[in-house]
mmCIF file of C-alpha atoms and ligand atoms in Angstrom:
data_model
loop_
_atom_site.group_PDB
_atom_site.id
_atom_site.type_symbol
_atom_site.label_atom_id
_atom_site.label_comp_id
_atom_site.label_asym_id
_atom_site.label_seq_id
_atom_site.Cartn_x
_atom_site.Cartn_y
_atom_site.Cartn_z
ATOM 1 C CA MET A 197 18.904 -24.976 -24.277
ATOM 2 C CA ARG A 198 20.750 -23.488 -21.309
ATOM 3 C CA VAL A 199 19.038 -20.731 -19.268
ATOM 4 C CA PRO A 200 20.979 -17.718 -20.512
ATOM 5 C CA TYR A 201 21.603 -15.861 -17.302
ATOM 6 C CA LEU A 202 21.841 -16.029 -13.578
ATOM 7 C CA ASP A 203 18.426 -15.776 -11.883
ATOM 8 C CA TYR A 204 16.659 -16.811 -8.675
ATOM 9 C CA HIS A 205 13.261 -17.483 -7.188
ATOM 10 C CA THR A 206 12.104 -17.670 -3.600
ATOM 11 C CA ALA A 207 9.177 -19.455 -1.948
ATOM 12 C CA GLY A 208 7.773 -19.725 1.530
ATOM 13 C CA GLU A 209 5.559 -17.977 4.090
ATOM 14 C CA SER A 210 6.669 -16.276 7.308
ATOM 15 C CA HIS A 211 5.098 -19.038 9.450
ATOM 16 C CA GLY A 212 5.223 -21.884 6.956
ATOM 17 C CA PRO A 213 7.671 -24.770 7.387
ATOM 18 C CA ALA A 214 10.578 -23.116 5.536
ATOM 19 C CA LEU A 215 11.852 -20.523 3.079
ATOM 20 C CA ILE A 216 13.277 -21.750 -0.195
ATOM 21 C CA THR A 217 15.779 -20.149 -2.630
ATOM 22 C CA LEU A 218 16.285 -21.580 -6.132
ATOM 23 C CA ILE A 219 19.177 -20.223 -8.150
ATOM 24 C CA GLN A 220 19.835 -21.087 -11.754
ATOM 25 C CA GLY A 221 22.688 -20.169 -14.067
ATOM 26 C CA MET A 222 25.554 -20.298 -11.547
ATOM 27 C CA PRO A 223 28.712 -21.717 -13.173
ATOM 28 C CA ALA A 224 30.425 -24.812 -11.798
ATOM 29 C CA GLY A 225 33.497 -24.481 -9.624
ATOM 30 C CA VAL A 226 32.430 -21.649 -7.341
ATOM 31 C CA GLU A 227 33.489 -22.427 -3.795
ATOM 32 C CA LEU A 228 30.689 -21.449 -1.459
ATOM 33 C CA ASP A 229 31.815 -19.721 1.697
ATOM 34 C CA MET A 230 29.370 -21.128 4.242
ATOM 35 C CA ASP A 231 30.645 -18.771 6.915
ATOM 36 C CA LEU A 232 29.853 -15.821 4.673
ATOM 37 C CA ILE A 233 26.392 -17.141 3.747
ATOM 38 C CA ASN A 234 25.335 -18.044 7.290
ATOM 39 C CA GLY A 235 27.083 -14.951 8.617
ATOM 40 C CA GLU A 236 24.914 -12.770 6.384
ATOM 41 C CA LEU A 237 21.819 -14.638 7.600
ATOM 42 C CA LEU A 238 22.865 -13.997 11.168
ATOM 43 C CA ARG A 239 23.498 -10.284 10.458
ATOM 44 C CA ARG A 240 20.078 -10.042 8.790
ATOM 45 C CA GLN A 241 18.482 -11.344 11.983
ATOM 46 C CA GLY A 242 20.214 -8.686 14.031
ATOM 47 C CA GLY A 243 20.203 -4.917 14.459
ATOM 48 C CA TYR A 244 18.791 -2.876 17.312
ATOM 49 C CA GLY A 245 15.006 -2.614 17.084
ATOM 50 C CA ARG A 246 14.209 -6.126 15.914
ATOM 51 C CA GLY A 247 11.181 -7.983 17.313
ATOM 52 C CA GLY A 248 10.682 -11.205 19.259
ATOM 53 C CA ARG A 249 10.701 -13.513 16.199
ATOM 54 C CA MET A 250 14.411 -13.100 15.753
ATOM 55 C CA ARG A 251 15.025 -14.595 19.195
ATOM 56 C CA ILE A 252 13.187 -17.740 18.067
ATOM 57 C CA GLU A 253 14.862 -18.332 14.702
ATOM 58 C CA THR A 254 18.392 -19.500 13.893
ATOM 59 C CA ASP A 255 18.506 -18.903 10.131
ATOM 60 C CA THR A 256 20.869 -21.382 8.502
ATOM 61 C CA ALA A 257 21.237 -22.358 4.848
ATOM 62 C CA GLU A 258 20.647 -26.047 4.100
ATOM 63 C CA PHE A 259 21.776 -26.913 0.575
ATOM 64 C CA LEU A 260 19.463 -29.352 -1.230
ATOM 65 C CA GLY A 261 20.941 -29.241 -4.719
ATOM 66 C CA GLY A 262 23.558 -27.765 -7.046
ATOM 67 C CA VAL A 263 26.477 -28.070 -4.647
ATOM 68 C CA ARG A 264 28.942 -30.899 -3.980
ATOM 69 C CA ASN A 265 31.397 -30.683 -1.091
ATOM 70 C CA GLY A 266 30.746 -26.937 -0.854
ATOM 71 C CA VAL A 267 31.461 -26.247 -4.557
ATOM 72 C CA THR A 268 28.856 -25.478 -7.228
ATOM 73 C CA ILE A 269 28.459 -28.116 -9.984
ATOM 74 C CA GLY A 270 26.526 -26.000 -12.514
ATOM 75 C CA SER A 271 23.052 -27.357 -11.750
ATOM 76 C CA PRO A 272 20.260 -25.329 -10.078
ATOM 77 C CA ILE A 273 21.094 -24.494 -6.473
ATOM 78 C CA ALA A 274 18.297 -25.141 -3.975
ATOM 79 C CA VAL A 275 18.534 -23.849 -0.416
ATOM 80 C CA ARG A 276 16.163 -24.273 2.542
ATOM 81 C CA ILE A 277 15.975 -22.104 5.645
ATOM 82 C CA ALA A 278 13.803 -23.738 8.308
ATOM 83 C CA ASN A 279 11.199 -21.663 10.162
ATOM 84 C CA LYS A 280 11.200 -22.683 13.782
ATOM 85 C CA ASP A 281 8.054 -20.599 14.350
ATOM 86 C CA SER A 282 6.084 -22.731 11.873
ATOM 87 C CA ARG A 283 2.331 -22.611 12.549
ATOM 88 C CA LEU A 284 0.618 -21.555 9.345
ATOM 89 C CA ASP A 285 -1.901 -24.404 9.332
ATOM 90 C CA ASP A 286 -2.900 -23.831 12.942
ATOM 91 C CA ALA A 287 -5.825 -21.355 12.755
ATOM 92 C CA ASP A 288 -5.614 -20.660 16.507
ATOM 93 C CA LYS A 289 -1.986 -19.620 16.272
ATOM 94 C CA THR A 290 -2.279 -17.758 12.978
ATOM 95 C CA PRO A 291 -5.774 -16.265 13.263
ATOM 96 C CA PRO A 292 -7.501 -14.416 10.421
ATOM 97 C CA VAL A 293 -6.687 -10.716 10.057
ATOM 98 C CA HIS A 294 -9.649 -8.551 9.101
ATOM 99 C CA ARG A 295 -8.380 -5.054 9.962
ATOM 100 C CA PRO A 296 -5.664 -4.251 7.374
ATOM 101 C CA ARG A 297 -2.556 -2.384 8.466
ATOM 102 C CA PRO A 298 -2.113 0.869 6.524
ATOM 103 C CA GLY A 299 1.233 0.659 4.725
ATOM 104 C CA HIS A 300 1.278 -3.158 4.563
ATOM 105 C CA ALA A 301 0.128 -5.382 1.719
ATOM 106 C CA ASP A 302 -2.982 -6.405 3.691
ATOM 107 C CA LEU A 303 -5.742 -4.384 2.015
ATOM 108 C CA ALA A 304 -4.601 -4.621 -1.578
ATOM 109 C CA GLY A 305 -3.713 -8.323 -1.240
ATOM 110 C CA SER A 306 -6.968 -9.415 0.380
ATOM 111 C CA VAL A 307 -9.005 -7.662 -2.334
ATOM 112 C CA LYS A 308 -6.696 -9.064 -5.020
ATOM 113 C CA TRP A 309 -7.152 -12.653 -3.794
ATOM 114 C CA LEU A 310 -10.848 -12.167 -3.080
ATOM 115 C CA THR A 311 -10.914 -12.680 0.672
ATOM 116 C CA THR A 312 -11.457 -10.558 3.761
ATOM 117 C CA ASP A 313 -8.710 -12.448 5.614
ATOM 118 C CA CYS A 314 -5.351 -10.682 5.111
ATOM 119 C CA ARG A 315 -3.429 -13.623 6.565
ATOM 120 C CA GLY A 316 -2.489 -15.273 3.248
ATOM 121 C CA THR A 317 -1.191 -11.994 1.897
ATOM 122 C CA LEU A 318 0.748 -10.905 4.929
ATOM 123 C CA GLU A 319 2.418 -14.273 5.396
ATOM 124 C CA ARG A 320 4.149 -14.041 2.034
ATOM 125 C CA ALA A 321 4.563 -10.233 2.024
ATOM 126 C CA SER A 322 6.360 -10.434 5.376
ATOM 127 C CA ALA A 323 9.968 -9.317 5.333
ATOM 128 C CA ARG A 324 10.845 -12.797 6.564
ATOM 129 C CA GLU A 325 11.170 -13.662 2.861
ATOM 130 C CA THR A 326 14.265 -11.460 2.642
ATOM 131 C CA ALA A 327 16.227 -14.271 4.372
ATOM 132 C CA ALA A 328 15.821 -16.278 1.148
ATOM 133 C CA ARG A 329 17.033 -13.340 -0.931
ATOM 134 C CA THR A 330 19.975 -12.800 1.371
ATOM 135 C CA VAL A 331 21.054 -16.371 0.667
ATOM 136 C CA ALA A 332 20.858 -15.800 -3.097
ATOM 137 C CA GLY A 333 22.965 -12.635 -2.821
ATOM 138 C CA ALA A 334 25.517 -14.218 -0.465
ATOM 139 C CA ILE A 335 26.005 -17.099 -2.937
ATOM 140 C CA ALA A 336 26.454 -14.560 -5.747
ATOM 141 C CA ARG A 337 29.107 -12.846 -3.641
ATOM 142 C CA CYS A 338 31.173 -16.021 -3.663
ATOM 143 C CA LEU A 339 31.304 -15.653 -7.471
ATOM 144 C CA LEU A 340 31.998 -11.894 -7.250
ATOM 145 C CA ARG A 341 34.880 -12.629 -4.866
ATOM 146 C CA ASP A 342 36.419 -14.878 -7.557
ATOM 147 C CA LEU A 343 36.144 -11.917 -9.919
ATOM 148 C CA ASP A 344 37.786 -9.629 -7.322
ATOM 149 C CA MET A 345 34.667 -7.594 -6.580
ATOM 150 C CA THR A 346 33.549 -6.648 -3.058
ATOM 151 C CA VAL A 347 30.212 -5.401 -1.772
ATOM 152 C CA PHE A 348 29.687 -3.353 1.368
ATOM 153 C CA GLY A 349 26.317 -2.313 2.845
ATOM 154 C CA PHE A 350 25.558 -0.117 5.815
ATOM 155 C CA VAL A 351 22.931 2.063 7.424
ATOM 156 C CA ARG A 352 23.190 5.722 6.379
ATOM 157 C CA SER A 353 20.361 7.076 8.532
ATOM 158 C CA VAL A 354 17.555 6.245 10.923
ATOM 159 C CA GLU A 355 14.959 9.016 11.114
ATOM 160 C CA SER A 356 16.894 12.253 11.832
ATOM 161 C CA ALA A 357 20.185 10.508 12.795
ATOM 162 C CA ILE A 358 22.296 10.714 9.603
ATOM 163 C CA TRP A 359 25.911 9.820 9.026
ATOM 164 C CA ASP A 360 27.553 12.063 6.422
ATOM 165 C CA GLY A 361 30.907 10.208 6.234
ATOM 166 C CA ALA A 362 32.395 8.605 3.154
ATOM 167 C CA VAL A 363 33.232 4.970 2.337
ATOM 168 C CA ASN A 364 35.966 4.306 -0.240
ATOM 169 C CA ALA A 365 38.355 1.561 -1.263
ATOM 170 C CA GLY A 366 41.032 3.051 1.033
ATOM 171 C CA ASN A 367 38.987 2.953 4.269
ATOM 172 C CA LEU A 368 36.829 -0.085 3.439
ATOM 173 C CA ASP A 369 38.364 -2.490 5.993
ATOM 174 C CA ALA A 370 38.104 0.101 8.783
ATOM 175 C CA MET A 371 34.505 0.878 7.803
ATOM 176 C CA ARG A 372 33.616 -2.804 7.800
ATOM 177 C CA SER A 373 35.024 -3.301 11.303
ATOM 178 C CA ALA A 374 33.267 -0.161 12.548
ATOM 179 C CA ARG A 375 29.965 -1.267 11.000
ATOM 180 C CA ASP A 376 30.282 -4.713 12.510
ATOM 181 C CA ALA A 377 30.858 -3.204 15.924
ATOM 182 C CA SER A 378 27.664 -1.121 15.609
ATOM 183 C CA GLU A 379 24.306 -2.369 16.883
ATOM 184 C CA VAL A 380 22.658 -0.570 13.976
ATOM 185 C CA TYR A 381 25.253 -1.386 11.252
ATOM 186 C CA CYS A 382 26.391 2.243 10.848
ATOM 187 C CA PRO A 383 30.202 2.711 10.642
ATOM 188 C CA ASP A 384 30.138 5.835 12.859
ATOM 189 C CA GLU A 385 29.785 5.417 16.642
ATOM 190 C CA PRO A 386 28.184 8.759 17.595
ATOM 191 C CA THR A 387 25.643 8.388 14.749
ATOM 192 C CA SER A 388 24.963 4.806 15.837
ATOM 193 C CA LYS A 389 24.095 6.074 19.330
ATOM 194 C CA ALA A 390 21.779 8.736 17.885
ATOM 195 C CA MET A 391 20.110 6.053 15.721
ATOM 196 C CA ILE A 392 19.552 3.810 18.730
ATOM 197 C CA ALA A 393 18.035 6.760 20.613
ATOM 198 C CA CYS A 394 15.601 7.313 17.700
ATOM 199 C CA ILE A 395 14.584 3.642 17.716
ATOM 200 C CA ARG A 396 14.188 3.595 21.481
ATOM 201 C CA ALA A 397 11.946 6.708 21.341
ATOM 202 C CA ALA A 398 9.879 5.077 18.614
ATOM 203 C CA LYS A 399 9.411 1.983 20.739
ATOM 204 C CA GLU A 400 8.367 4.074 23.764
ATOM 205 C CA ASN A 401 5.831 5.835 21.589
ATOM 206 C CA LYS A 402 4.512 2.486 20.258
ATOM 207 C CA ASP A 403 5.684 3.724 16.904
ATOM 208 C CA THR A 404 8.176 2.535 14.260
ATOM 209 C CA ALA A 405 11.198 4.028 12.499
ATOM 210 C CA GLY A 406 12.608 4.002 8.948
ATOM 211 C CA GLY A 407 15.842 5.114 7.383
ATOM 212 C CA LEU A 408 18.338 5.014 4.505
ATOM 213 C CA VAL A 409 20.652 2.134 3.627
ATOM 214 C CA GLU A 410 23.531 2.123 1.184
ATOM 215 C CA ALA A 411 25.410 -0.527 -0.775
ATOM 216 C CA HIS A 412 28.773 0.066 -2.473
ATOM 217 C CA VAL A 413 30.463 -2.313 -4.933
ATOM 218 C CA PHE A 414 34.245 -2.023 -5.368
ATOM 219 C CA ASN A 415 36.577 -3.086 -8.173
ATOM 220 C CA CYS A 416 33.976 -3.561 -10.907
ATOM 221 C CA PRO A 417 35.408 -3.716 -14.407
ATOM 222 C CA ILE A 418 34.198 -1.108 -16.871
ATOM 223 C CA GLY A 419 31.298 -2.289 -19.017
ATOM 224 C CA LEU A 420 29.001 -4.453 -16.848
ATOM 225 C CA GLY A 421 25.372 -3.889 -17.809
ATOM 226 C CA SER A 422 24.448 -2.470 -21.180
ATOM 227 C CA SER A 423 23.145 0.661 -22.832
ATOM 228 C CA VAL A 424 21.438 -1.155 -25.730
ATOM 229 C CA ASP A 425 18.346 -2.454 -23.929
ATOM 230 C CA TRP A 426 16.580 -0.977 -20.894
ATOM 231 C CA ARG A 427 16.279 -4.402 -19.285
ATOM 232 C CA GLU A 428 20.051 -4.829 -19.264
ATOM 233 C CA LYS A 429 20.849 -1.416 -17.828
ATOM 234 C CA LEU A 430 22.561 -2.208 -14.545
ATOM 235 C CA ASP A 431 21.285 0.893 -12.790
ATOM 236 C CA ALA A 432 17.730 -0.132 -13.713
ATOM 237 C CA ARG A 433 18.311 -3.687 -12.512
ATOM 238 C CA LEU A 434 19.710 -2.451 -9.207
ATOM 239 C CA ALA A 435 16.723 -0.133 -8.709
ATOM 240 C CA TYR A 436 14.391 -3.050 -9.454
ATOM 241 C CA ALA A 437 16.189 -5.301 -6.953
ATOM 242 C CA VAL A 438 16.271 -2.718 -4.153
ATOM 243 C CA MET A 439 12.723 -1.455 -4.702
ATOM 244 C CA GLY A 440 11.669 -5.087 -4.534
ATOM 245 C CA VAL A 441 12.819 -5.338 -0.921
ATOM 246 C CA GLN A 442 9.913 -5.067 1.501
ATOM 247 C CA ALA A 443 9.114 -1.506 2.670
ATOM 248 C CA PHE A 444 11.439 0.335 0.225
ATOM 249 C CA LYS A 445 9.934 3.495 -1.235
ATOM 250 C CA SER A 446 12.832 5.036 -3.181
ATOM 251 C CA VAL A 447 16.143 4.043 -4.723
ATOM 252 C CA GLU A 448 18.957 6.321 -5.759
ATOM 253 C CA ILE A 449 22.201 5.811 -7.628
ATOM 254 C CA GLY A 450 25.111 8.130 -6.743
ATOM 255 C CA LEU A 451 23.925 11.693 -6.312
ATOM 256 C CA GLY A 452 20.347 10.449 -6.841
ATOM 257 C CA LYS A 453 17.543 12.984 -6.843
ATOM 258 C CA ASP A 454 19.998 15.845 -6.158
ATOM 259 C CA VAL A 455 21.004 15.747 -9.849
ATOM 260 C CA ALA A 456 17.763 17.554 -10.575
ATOM 261 C CA GLY A 457 18.895 20.748 -8.834
ATOM 262 C CA LEU A 458 22.432 21.134 -10.129
ATOM 263 C CA PRO A 459 23.972 22.243 -13.474
ATOM 264 C CA GLY A 460 25.678 19.638 -15.665
ATOM 265 C CA SER A 461 29.089 21.032 -14.794
ATOM 266 C CA LYS A 462 28.525 20.140 -11.107
ATOM 267 C CA VAL A 463 26.976 16.726 -11.751
ATOM 268 C CA HIS A 464 29.137 14.931 -14.331
ATOM 269 C CA ASP A 465 32.386 13.383 -13.110
ATOM 270 C CA PRO A 466 35.448 14.497 -15.129
ATOM 271 C CA ILE A 467 37.449 11.712 -16.850
ATOM 272 C CA GLU A 468 41.176 11.326 -16.061
ATOM 273 C CA PHE A 469 43.714 8.722 -17.145
ATOM 274 C CA ASN A 470 46.710 7.349 -15.305
ATOM 275 C CA ALA A 471 48.734 4.861 -17.374
ATOM 276 C CA GLY A 472 50.182 3.335 -14.173
ATOM 277 C CA ASN A 473 46.734 1.859 -13.342
ATOM 278 C CA ARG A 474 46.171 0.472 -16.809
ATOM 279 C CA GLU A 475 46.294 -3.125 -15.560
ATOM 280 C CA THR A 476 43.426 -2.649 -13.031
ATOM 281 C CA PRO A 477 39.687 -3.255 -13.740
ATOM 282 C CA SER A 478 39.225 0.496 -14.247
ATOM 283 C CA LEU A 479 41.981 0.323 -16.936
ATOM 284 C CA GLY A 480 43.674 3.524 -15.675
ATOM 285 C CA PHE A 481 40.556 5.714 -16.042
ATOM 286 C CA SER A 482 39.662 7.565 -12.860
ATOM 287 C CA ARG A 483 37.143 10.155 -11.776
ATOM 288 C CA PRO A 484 37.824 12.807 -9.106
ATOM 289 C CA SER A 485 34.146 12.586 -8.069
ATOM 290 C CA ASN A 486 31.561 9.767 -8.233
ATOM 291 C CA ASN A 487 28.229 11.529 -8.641
ATOM 292 C CA ALA A 488 27.249 8.910 -11.214
ATOM 293 C CA GLY A 489 27.496 6.220 -8.543
ATOM 294 C CA GLY A 490 29.690 4.123 -10.789
ATOM 295 C CA LEU A 491 27.126 3.825 -13.587
ATOM 296 C CA GLU A 492 26.849 5.692 -16.895
ATOM 297 C CA GLY A 493 24.557 4.594 -19.703
ATOM 298 C CA GLY A 494 23.444 1.671 -17.562
ATOM 299 C CA MET A 495 27.033 0.346 -17.465
ATOM 300 C CA THR A 496 29.741 0.297 -14.831
ATOM 301 C CA ASN A 497 32.333 3.012 -15.441
ATOM 302 C CA GLY A 498 35.133 1.776 -13.206
ATOM 303 C CA SER A 499 34.164 3.828 -10.128
ATOM 304 C CA PRO A 500 32.476 2.081 -7.176
ATOM 305 C CA ILE A 501 28.768 1.439 -7.605
ATOM 306 C CA VAL A 502 26.779 3.448 -5.010
ATOM 307 C CA VAL A 503 23.103 2.523 -4.420
ATOM 308 C CA ARG A 504 20.928 4.055 -1.713
ATOM 309 C CA GLY A 505 17.427 3.010 -0.689
ATOM 310 C CA ALA A 506 14.824 4.554 1.630
ATOM 311 C CA MET A 507 12.928 2.182 3.886
ATOM 312 C CA LYS A 508 9.647 3.361 5.337
ATOM 313 C CA PRO A 509 8.844 2.743 9.012
ATOM 314 C CA ILE A 510 7.425 -0.786 9.619
ATOM 315 C CA ALA A 511 3.687 -0.802 8.960
ATOM 316 C CA THR A 512 2.774 -2.746 12.109
ATOM 317 C CA LEU A 513 2.400 -0.276 15.004
ATOM 318 C CA LEU A 514 1.691 -1.354 18.567
ATOM 319 C CA GLN A 515 -0.783 1.524 18.798
ATOM 320 C CA GLY A 516 -2.508 0.466 15.567
ATOM 321 C CA LEU A 517 -3.604 2.914 12.855
ATOM 322 C CA PRO A 518 -7.040 3.977 11.624
ATOM 323 C CA SER A 519 -8.415 1.211 9.409
ATOM 324 C CA VAL A 520 -11.645 -0.541 8.435
ATOM 325 C CA ASN A 521 -12.902 -4.008 9.370
ATOM 326 C CA LEU A 522 -13.125 -5.751 6.026
ATOM 327 C CA ASN A 523 -16.134 -7.837 7.140
ATOM 328 C CA THR A 524 -18.256 -5.045 8.635
ATOM 329 C CA LYS A 525 -16.742 -2.054 6.752
ATOM 330 C CA GLN A 526 -16.827 -0.235 10.113
ATOM 331 C CA PRO A 527 -13.871 1.958 11.225
ATOM 332 C CA GLU A 528 -11.514 0.140 13.602
ATOM 333 C CA GLN A 529 -7.848 0.303 14.538
ATOM 334 C CA SER A 530 -5.598 -1.977 12.430
ATOM 335 C CA ASP A 531 -4.652 -5.421 13.750
ATOM 336 C CA TYR A 532 -1.388 -5.883 15.602
ATOM 337 C CA GLU A 533 0.960 -8.686 14.513
ATOM 338 C CA ARG A 534 4.247 -9.184 16.386
ATOM 339 C CA SER A 535 6.743 -7.002 14.589
ATOM 340 C CA ASP A 536 9.993 -5.041 14.615
ATOM 341 C CA VAL A 537 10.213 -1.407 15.721
ATOM 342 C CA CYS A 538 12.951 -0.798 13.183
ATOM 343 C CA ALA A 539 14.434 -3.180 10.609
ATOM 344 C CA VAL A 540 16.662 -0.753 8.714
ATOM 345 C CA SER A 541 19.832 -2.575 9.891
ATOM 346 C CA ALA A 542 18.459 -5.890 8.653
ATOM 347 C CA ALA A 543 17.421 -4.233 5.373
ATOM 348 C CA SER A 544 20.984 -2.978 4.858
ATOM 349 C CA VAL A 545 22.088 -6.653 4.801
ATOM 350 C CA VAL A 546 19.352 -7.563 2.354
ATOM 351 C CA VAL A 547 20.151 -4.621 0.071
ATOM 352 C CA GLU A 548 23.873 -5.438 0.172
ATOM 353 C CA ASN A 549 23.078 -8.950 -1.007
ATOM 354 C CA VAL A 550 20.430 -8.221 -3.663
ATOM 355 C CA VAL A 551 22.790 -5.639 -5.140
ATOM 356 C CA ALA A 552 25.540 -8.284 -5.194
ATOM 357 C CA PHE A 553 23.236 -10.640 -7.095
ATOM 358 C CA GLU A 554 22.538 -8.082 -9.808
ATOM 359 C CA VAL A 555 26.240 -7.309 -10.250
ATOM 360 C CA ALA A 556 26.998 -11.030 -10.461
ATOM 361 C CA ARG A 557 24.223 -11.442 -13.019
ATOM 362 C CA ALA A 558 25.692 -8.606 -15.105
ATOM 363 C CA ALA A 559 29.186 -10.098 -14.819
ATOM 364 C CA LEU A 560 28.003 -13.523 -16.025
ATOM 365 C CA SER A 561 25.969 -11.890 -18.783
ATOM 366 C CA LYS A 562 29.196 -10.244 -20.028
ATOM 367 C CA PHE A 563 31.720 -13.001 -19.444
ATOM 368 C CA GLY A 564 29.560 -16.155 -19.581
ATOM 369 C CA GLY A 565 31.076 -19.561 -18.972
ATOM 370 C CA ASP A 566 29.775 -22.874 -17.654
ATOM 371 C CA SER A 567 32.618 -23.078 -15.142
ATOM 372 C CA LEU A 568 34.330 -20.455 -13.033
ATOM 373 C CA LEU A 569 37.554 -21.215 -14.859
ATOM 374 C CA GLU A 570 35.984 -20.253 -18.138
ATOM 375 C CA THR A 571 34.293 -17.144 -16.671
ATOM 376 C CA ARG A 572 37.581 -16.003 -15.157
ATOM 377 C CA GLN A 573 39.490 -16.613 -18.395
ATOM 378 C CA ASN A 574 36.934 -14.637 -20.350
ATOM 379 C CA TYR A 575 37.163 -11.852 -17.810
ATOM 380 C CA ASP A 576 40.957 -11.743 -17.976
ATOM 381 C CA ALA A 577 40.907 -11.823 -21.781
ATOM 382 C CA PHE A 578 38.492 -8.881 -21.827
ATOM 383 C CA LEU A 579 40.655 -6.855 -19.435
ATOM 384 C CA GLU A 580 43.721 -7.615 -21.468
ATOM 385 C CA LYS A 581 42.131 -6.462 -24.726
ATOM 386 C CA ALA A 582 40.532 -3.402 -23.115
ATOM 387 C CA SER A 583 43.836 -2.336 -21.580
ATOM 388 C CA MET A 584 45.395 -2.426 -25.044
ATOM 389 C CA LEU A 585 42.914 -0.017 -26.635
ATOM 390 C CA PRO A 586 43.089 1.257 -29.315
ATOM 391 C CA LEU A 587 43.186 -2.171 -30.977
ATOM 392 C CA GLU A 588 43.891 -2.797 -34.641
ATOM 393 C CA PRO A 589 40.544 -1.760 -36.221
ATOM 394 C CA PRO A 590 38.562 -4.590 -37.793
ATOM 395 C CA SER A 591 38.076 -3.841 -41.472
ATOM 396 C CA GLY A 592 35.255 -1.409 -42.059
ATOM 397 C CA THR A 593 35.559 0.406 -38.703
ATOM 398 C CA ILE A 594 37.489 3.404 -37.601
ATOM 399 C CA ALA A 595 39.453 3.258 -34.291
HETATM 400 C C1 EPS B 291 10.814 -11.086 9.875
HETATM 401 C C2 EPS B 291 10.001 -11.961 10.470
HETATM 402 C C3 EPS B 291 8.661 -11.515 10.887
HETATM 403 C C4 EPS B 291 8.666 -10.067 11.317
HETATM 404 C C5 EPS B 291 9.234 -9.171 10.266
HETATM 405 C C6 EPS B 291 10.488 -9.676 9.647
HETATM 406 O O1 EPS B 291 8.310 -12.399 11.874
HETATM 407 P P1 EPS B 291 6.841 -12.478 12.519
HETATM 408 O O2 EPS B 291 5.875 -12.081 11.444
HETATM 409 O O3 EPS B 291 6.661 -13.869 12.987
HETATM 410 O O4 EPS B 291 6.924 -11.499 13.649
HETATM 411 O O5 EPS B 291 9.474 -9.918 12.479
HETATM 412 O O6 EPS B 291 8.274 -8.973 9.301
HETATM 413 C C7 EPS B 291 7.939 -7.713 8.938
HETATM 414 C C8 EPS B 291 8.625 -6.666 9.290
HETATM 415 C C9 EPS B 291 6.793 -7.580 8.083
HETATM 416 O O7 EPS B 291 6.566 -6.480 7.604
HETATM 417 O O8 EPS B 291 6.122 -8.574 7.877
HETATM 418 C C10 EPS B 291 12.160 -11.504 9.413
HETATM 419 O O9 EPS B 291 12.520 -12.687 9.489
HETATM 420 O O10 EPS B 291 12.900 -10.630 8.923
#
């Protein structure tokens, strides 16, 4: 029996030999854009505020299975990213950690796995693992591209430096260029400078900084995801994927938590129809606002998907934080492990890619197909039928 949907797993520790990504359910015939995949890995390594580790590594995807001459063949895709700073089995170079860092997985993990050494926990909990997830998402984007969908992620804020500009299909290319010119992956130059100032101040104070990242998905057909089962609701899947990224503490879709303070008339996006756009993935339906963030009833509604996540400041502070030695139970400052001051820029790349994976999963769940050709044909057939609504009613139903 064929695994019914697109899925992935990752393995590997921060200082183990490598990170591994295993993807199943990808149709055959998807051309993998190695520049895109390795470009996303490079972007994930960057961003102002990153620590010394990123100067050691050169994250590159090595394909071990599922791909022939750069094209998927329908079998599981296995990818390896080598860790140059591999030293997990050397106890001198990866010493035990007995003073858990507040905010990190250290305390809960060491108790969970019945040890007073947090090392095993922190090695896997490290955000280094997000390189493996970035690969999964970047591969999924190659499929999305074949279905005409585009994903764009950026940094919305770092501490008090917030950009309040808008990204839309019309300015997407300009926003992408501006983001790529920014050291903090924010499309606005003055805000980027303010963000850098916040990160610099945090570093001087031996502190760390968090922020908001956003991912937008353009040109989604109406009807990805489902309202019939909570596990298939695309907004729920997106929240799961983003909350699963290290250090994320909240996820919002569209207007997010602000919906709670507004009347329905100010929240819900009116529905309009323009027959001239009937042949597009939104089938001619348009919305003058996008408070829903492109999702209603757990399904895409033809507007861009808008997902926002809040990343807490990194838990490893140069100054340490009040903690307890797990062996003596005496109060001590938490251990210091080499770390970033701010990884919000890197997280925006991770979020962009995990969001892409969920949209690709929803697209395959709707259109299926063992080969891209089949998937694309199913997609086109759906759009054609949907653009012709109302169809002749099947017997027993009312149009
Ligand atoms: C990271 C690699 C890590 C950290 C960071 C992210 O490398 P190392 O542990 O060798 O310094 O720089 O990890 C964390 C922020 C964390 O919380 O563990 C990476 O590749 O992104």
